[in-house]
Coordinates of C-alpha atoms in Angstrom, one line a residue:
X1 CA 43.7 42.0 23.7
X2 CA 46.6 44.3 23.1
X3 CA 48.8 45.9 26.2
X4 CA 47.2 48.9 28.1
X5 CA 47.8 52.3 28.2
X6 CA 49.0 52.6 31.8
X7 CA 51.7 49.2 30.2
X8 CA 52.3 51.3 27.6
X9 CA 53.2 54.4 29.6
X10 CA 54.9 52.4 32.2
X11 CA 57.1 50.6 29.3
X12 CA 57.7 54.1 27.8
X13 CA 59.3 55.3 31.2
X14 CA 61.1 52.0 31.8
X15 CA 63.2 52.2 28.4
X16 CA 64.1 55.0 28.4
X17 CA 65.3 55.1 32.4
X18 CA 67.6 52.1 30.6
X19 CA 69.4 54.4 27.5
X20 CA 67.9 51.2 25.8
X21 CA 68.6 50.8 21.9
X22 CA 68.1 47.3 20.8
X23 CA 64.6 45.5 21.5
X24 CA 62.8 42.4 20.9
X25 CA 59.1 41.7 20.5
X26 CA 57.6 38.7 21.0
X27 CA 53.9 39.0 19.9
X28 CA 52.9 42.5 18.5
X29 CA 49.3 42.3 17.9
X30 CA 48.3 45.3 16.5
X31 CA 51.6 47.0 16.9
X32 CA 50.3 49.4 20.4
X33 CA 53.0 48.2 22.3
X34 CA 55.5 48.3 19.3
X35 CA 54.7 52.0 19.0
X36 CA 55.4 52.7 22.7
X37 CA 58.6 50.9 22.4
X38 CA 59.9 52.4 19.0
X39 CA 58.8 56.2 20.7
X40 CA 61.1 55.3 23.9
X41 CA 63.9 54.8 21.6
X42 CA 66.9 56.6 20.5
X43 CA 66.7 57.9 16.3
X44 CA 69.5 54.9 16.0
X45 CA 67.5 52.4 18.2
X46 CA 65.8 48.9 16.5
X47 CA 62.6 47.3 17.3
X48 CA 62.2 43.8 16.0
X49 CA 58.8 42.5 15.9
X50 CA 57.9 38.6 15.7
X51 CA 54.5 37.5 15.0
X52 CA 52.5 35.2 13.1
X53 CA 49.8 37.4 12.0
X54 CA 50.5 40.3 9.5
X55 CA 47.0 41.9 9.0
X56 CA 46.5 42.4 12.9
X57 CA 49.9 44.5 12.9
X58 CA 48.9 46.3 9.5
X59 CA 46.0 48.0 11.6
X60 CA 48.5 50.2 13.4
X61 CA 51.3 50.3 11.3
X62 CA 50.3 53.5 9.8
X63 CA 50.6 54.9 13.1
X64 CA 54.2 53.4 13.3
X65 CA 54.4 55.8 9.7
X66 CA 52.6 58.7 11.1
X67 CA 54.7 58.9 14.7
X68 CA 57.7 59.1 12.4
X69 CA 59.4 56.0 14.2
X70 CA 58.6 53.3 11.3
X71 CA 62.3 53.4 10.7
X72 CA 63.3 52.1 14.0
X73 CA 60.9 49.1 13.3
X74 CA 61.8 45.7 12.1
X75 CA 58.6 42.9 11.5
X76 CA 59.2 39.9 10.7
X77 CA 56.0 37.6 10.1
X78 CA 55.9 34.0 11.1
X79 CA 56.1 31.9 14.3
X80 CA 57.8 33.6 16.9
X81 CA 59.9 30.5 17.6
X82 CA 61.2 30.0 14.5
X83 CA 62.6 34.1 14.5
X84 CA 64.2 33.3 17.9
X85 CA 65.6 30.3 16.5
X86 CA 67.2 32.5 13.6
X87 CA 68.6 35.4 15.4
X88 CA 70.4 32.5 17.9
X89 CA 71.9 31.0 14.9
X90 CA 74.4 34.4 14.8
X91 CA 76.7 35.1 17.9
X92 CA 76.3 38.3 17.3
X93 CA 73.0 38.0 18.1
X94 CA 73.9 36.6 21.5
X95 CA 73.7 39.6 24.7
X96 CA 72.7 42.3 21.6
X97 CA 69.2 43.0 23.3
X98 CA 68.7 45.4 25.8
X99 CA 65.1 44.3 26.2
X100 CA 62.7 41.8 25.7
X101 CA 58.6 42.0 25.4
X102 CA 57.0 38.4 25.4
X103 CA 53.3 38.9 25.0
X104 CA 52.4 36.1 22.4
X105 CA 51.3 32.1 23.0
X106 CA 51.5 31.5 27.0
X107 CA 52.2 28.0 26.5
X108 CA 55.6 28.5 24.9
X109 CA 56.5 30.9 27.2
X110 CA 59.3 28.8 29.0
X111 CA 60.6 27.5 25.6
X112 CA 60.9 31.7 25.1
X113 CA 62.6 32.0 28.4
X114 CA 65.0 29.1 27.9
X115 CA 66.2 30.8 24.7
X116 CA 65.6 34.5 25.2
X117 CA 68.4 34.5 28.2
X118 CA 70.7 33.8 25.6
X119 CA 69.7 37.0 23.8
X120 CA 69.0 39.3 26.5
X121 CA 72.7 41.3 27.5
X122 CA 73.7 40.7 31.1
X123 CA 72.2 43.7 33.1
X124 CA 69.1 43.8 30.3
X125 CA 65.4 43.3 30.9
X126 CA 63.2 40.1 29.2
X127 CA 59.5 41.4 30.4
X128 CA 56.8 38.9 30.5
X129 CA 53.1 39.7 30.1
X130 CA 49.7 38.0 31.6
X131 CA 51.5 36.9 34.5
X132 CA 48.9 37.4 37.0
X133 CA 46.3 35.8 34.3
X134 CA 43.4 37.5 35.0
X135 CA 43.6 36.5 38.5
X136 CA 43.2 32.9 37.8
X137 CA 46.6 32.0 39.4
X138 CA 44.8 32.1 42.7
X139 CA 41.7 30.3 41.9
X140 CA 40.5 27.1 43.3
X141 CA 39.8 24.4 41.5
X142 CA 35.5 24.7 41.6
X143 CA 35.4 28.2 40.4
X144 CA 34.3 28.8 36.7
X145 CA 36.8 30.0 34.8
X146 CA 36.7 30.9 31.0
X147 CA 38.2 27.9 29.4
X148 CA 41.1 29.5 27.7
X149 CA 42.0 30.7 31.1
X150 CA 41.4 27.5 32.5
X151 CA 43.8 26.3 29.4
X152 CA 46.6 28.4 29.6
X153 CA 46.8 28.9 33.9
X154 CA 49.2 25.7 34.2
X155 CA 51.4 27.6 32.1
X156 CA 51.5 30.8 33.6
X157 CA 51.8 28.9 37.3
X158 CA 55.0 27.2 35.3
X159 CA 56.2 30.1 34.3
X160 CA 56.5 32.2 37.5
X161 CA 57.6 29.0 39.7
X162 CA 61.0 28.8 36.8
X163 CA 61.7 32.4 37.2
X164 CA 60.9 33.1 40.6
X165 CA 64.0 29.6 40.7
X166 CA 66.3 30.9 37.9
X167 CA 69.8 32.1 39.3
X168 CA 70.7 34.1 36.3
X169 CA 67.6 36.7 36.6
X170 CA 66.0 39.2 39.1
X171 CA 62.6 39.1 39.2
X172 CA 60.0 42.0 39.9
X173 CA 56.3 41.1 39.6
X174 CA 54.8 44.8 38.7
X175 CA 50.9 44.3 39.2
X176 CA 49.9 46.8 36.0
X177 CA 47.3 45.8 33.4
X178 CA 47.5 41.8 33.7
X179 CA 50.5 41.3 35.5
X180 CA 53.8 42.0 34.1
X181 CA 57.0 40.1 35.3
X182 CA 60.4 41.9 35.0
X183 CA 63.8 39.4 34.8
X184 CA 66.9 41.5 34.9
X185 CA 69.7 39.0 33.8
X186 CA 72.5 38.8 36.1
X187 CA 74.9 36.5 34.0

């Protein structure tokens, strides 16, 4: 579990092509793609983080310390929905992100989206993770599949069908690690 180096690269590359400054990450894990993201940014840039569990983003937080970025980095601990929830309750809040990382439960990912766009600055980037789902999205019905696969594949295939039908965003599906779907906002 975690994002890939190549993702993490790739993410690198991508925020700083943008000049971005203001980030939002849903699900850190252990903190690898947090890293990548504080690194990409400016010495006045902000990370948030939102996740439920603490220890798992302790492991690399002295990482975060050692890089010399743990300034730029915000975690808050808790469900993810419930920080999303909070930062909508300030208009300020509303169009302040310049990007987006959503790599936390798959089966809230269109509750995510549905407030997210709200966040997300017209011209900004909300990126999605696991959208290819280890392949699953193509499987027929007989083949085994692990069962959390199994579980979650309904609400990946959900997922893609909303944005690939969503008039505000631009979509690009970028086949790295396990499938990583870009939605530019348009308005």
């Amino acid at each position: 579990m975690g994002m890939s180096q190549d993702e993490g690269h790739f993410f690198m590359m991508l925020l700083k092509l943008m000049n971005t400054k203001n980030t939002l990450e849903v699900g850190a894990y252990t903190g690898y793609s947090l890293l990548c993201t504080a690194l990409s940014l400016p010495s006045d840039g902000k990370v948030i983080a939102l996740d439920i569990d603490r220890e798992a983003y302790e492991i690399r937080a002295p990482l975060i310390v050692k890089a010399g970025v743990a300034h730029k980095v915000g975690f808050r601990d808790g469900p993810a929905m419930d920080g999303i929830d909070m930062l909508l309750k300030y208009e300020s809040n509303h169009g302040f992100f310049d990007f987006i990382f959503v790599d936390a439960d798959k089966n809230n990912y269109l509750n995510y989206h549905r407030r997210l766009i709200k966040l997300v600055k017209v011209g900004g980037l909300i990126a999605y993770d696991n959208t290819l789902w280890n392949g699953a999205l193509v499987a027929s019905s007989n083949d085994e599949l692990p069962k959390y696969i199994r579980y979650y594949m309904e609400y990946i295939l959900d997922l893609n069908q909303t944005l690939a039908k969503d008039s505000r965003i631009q979509i690009s599906q970028v086949p790295i690690s396990d499938g990583i779907t870009l939605c530019r906002r348009l308005i």
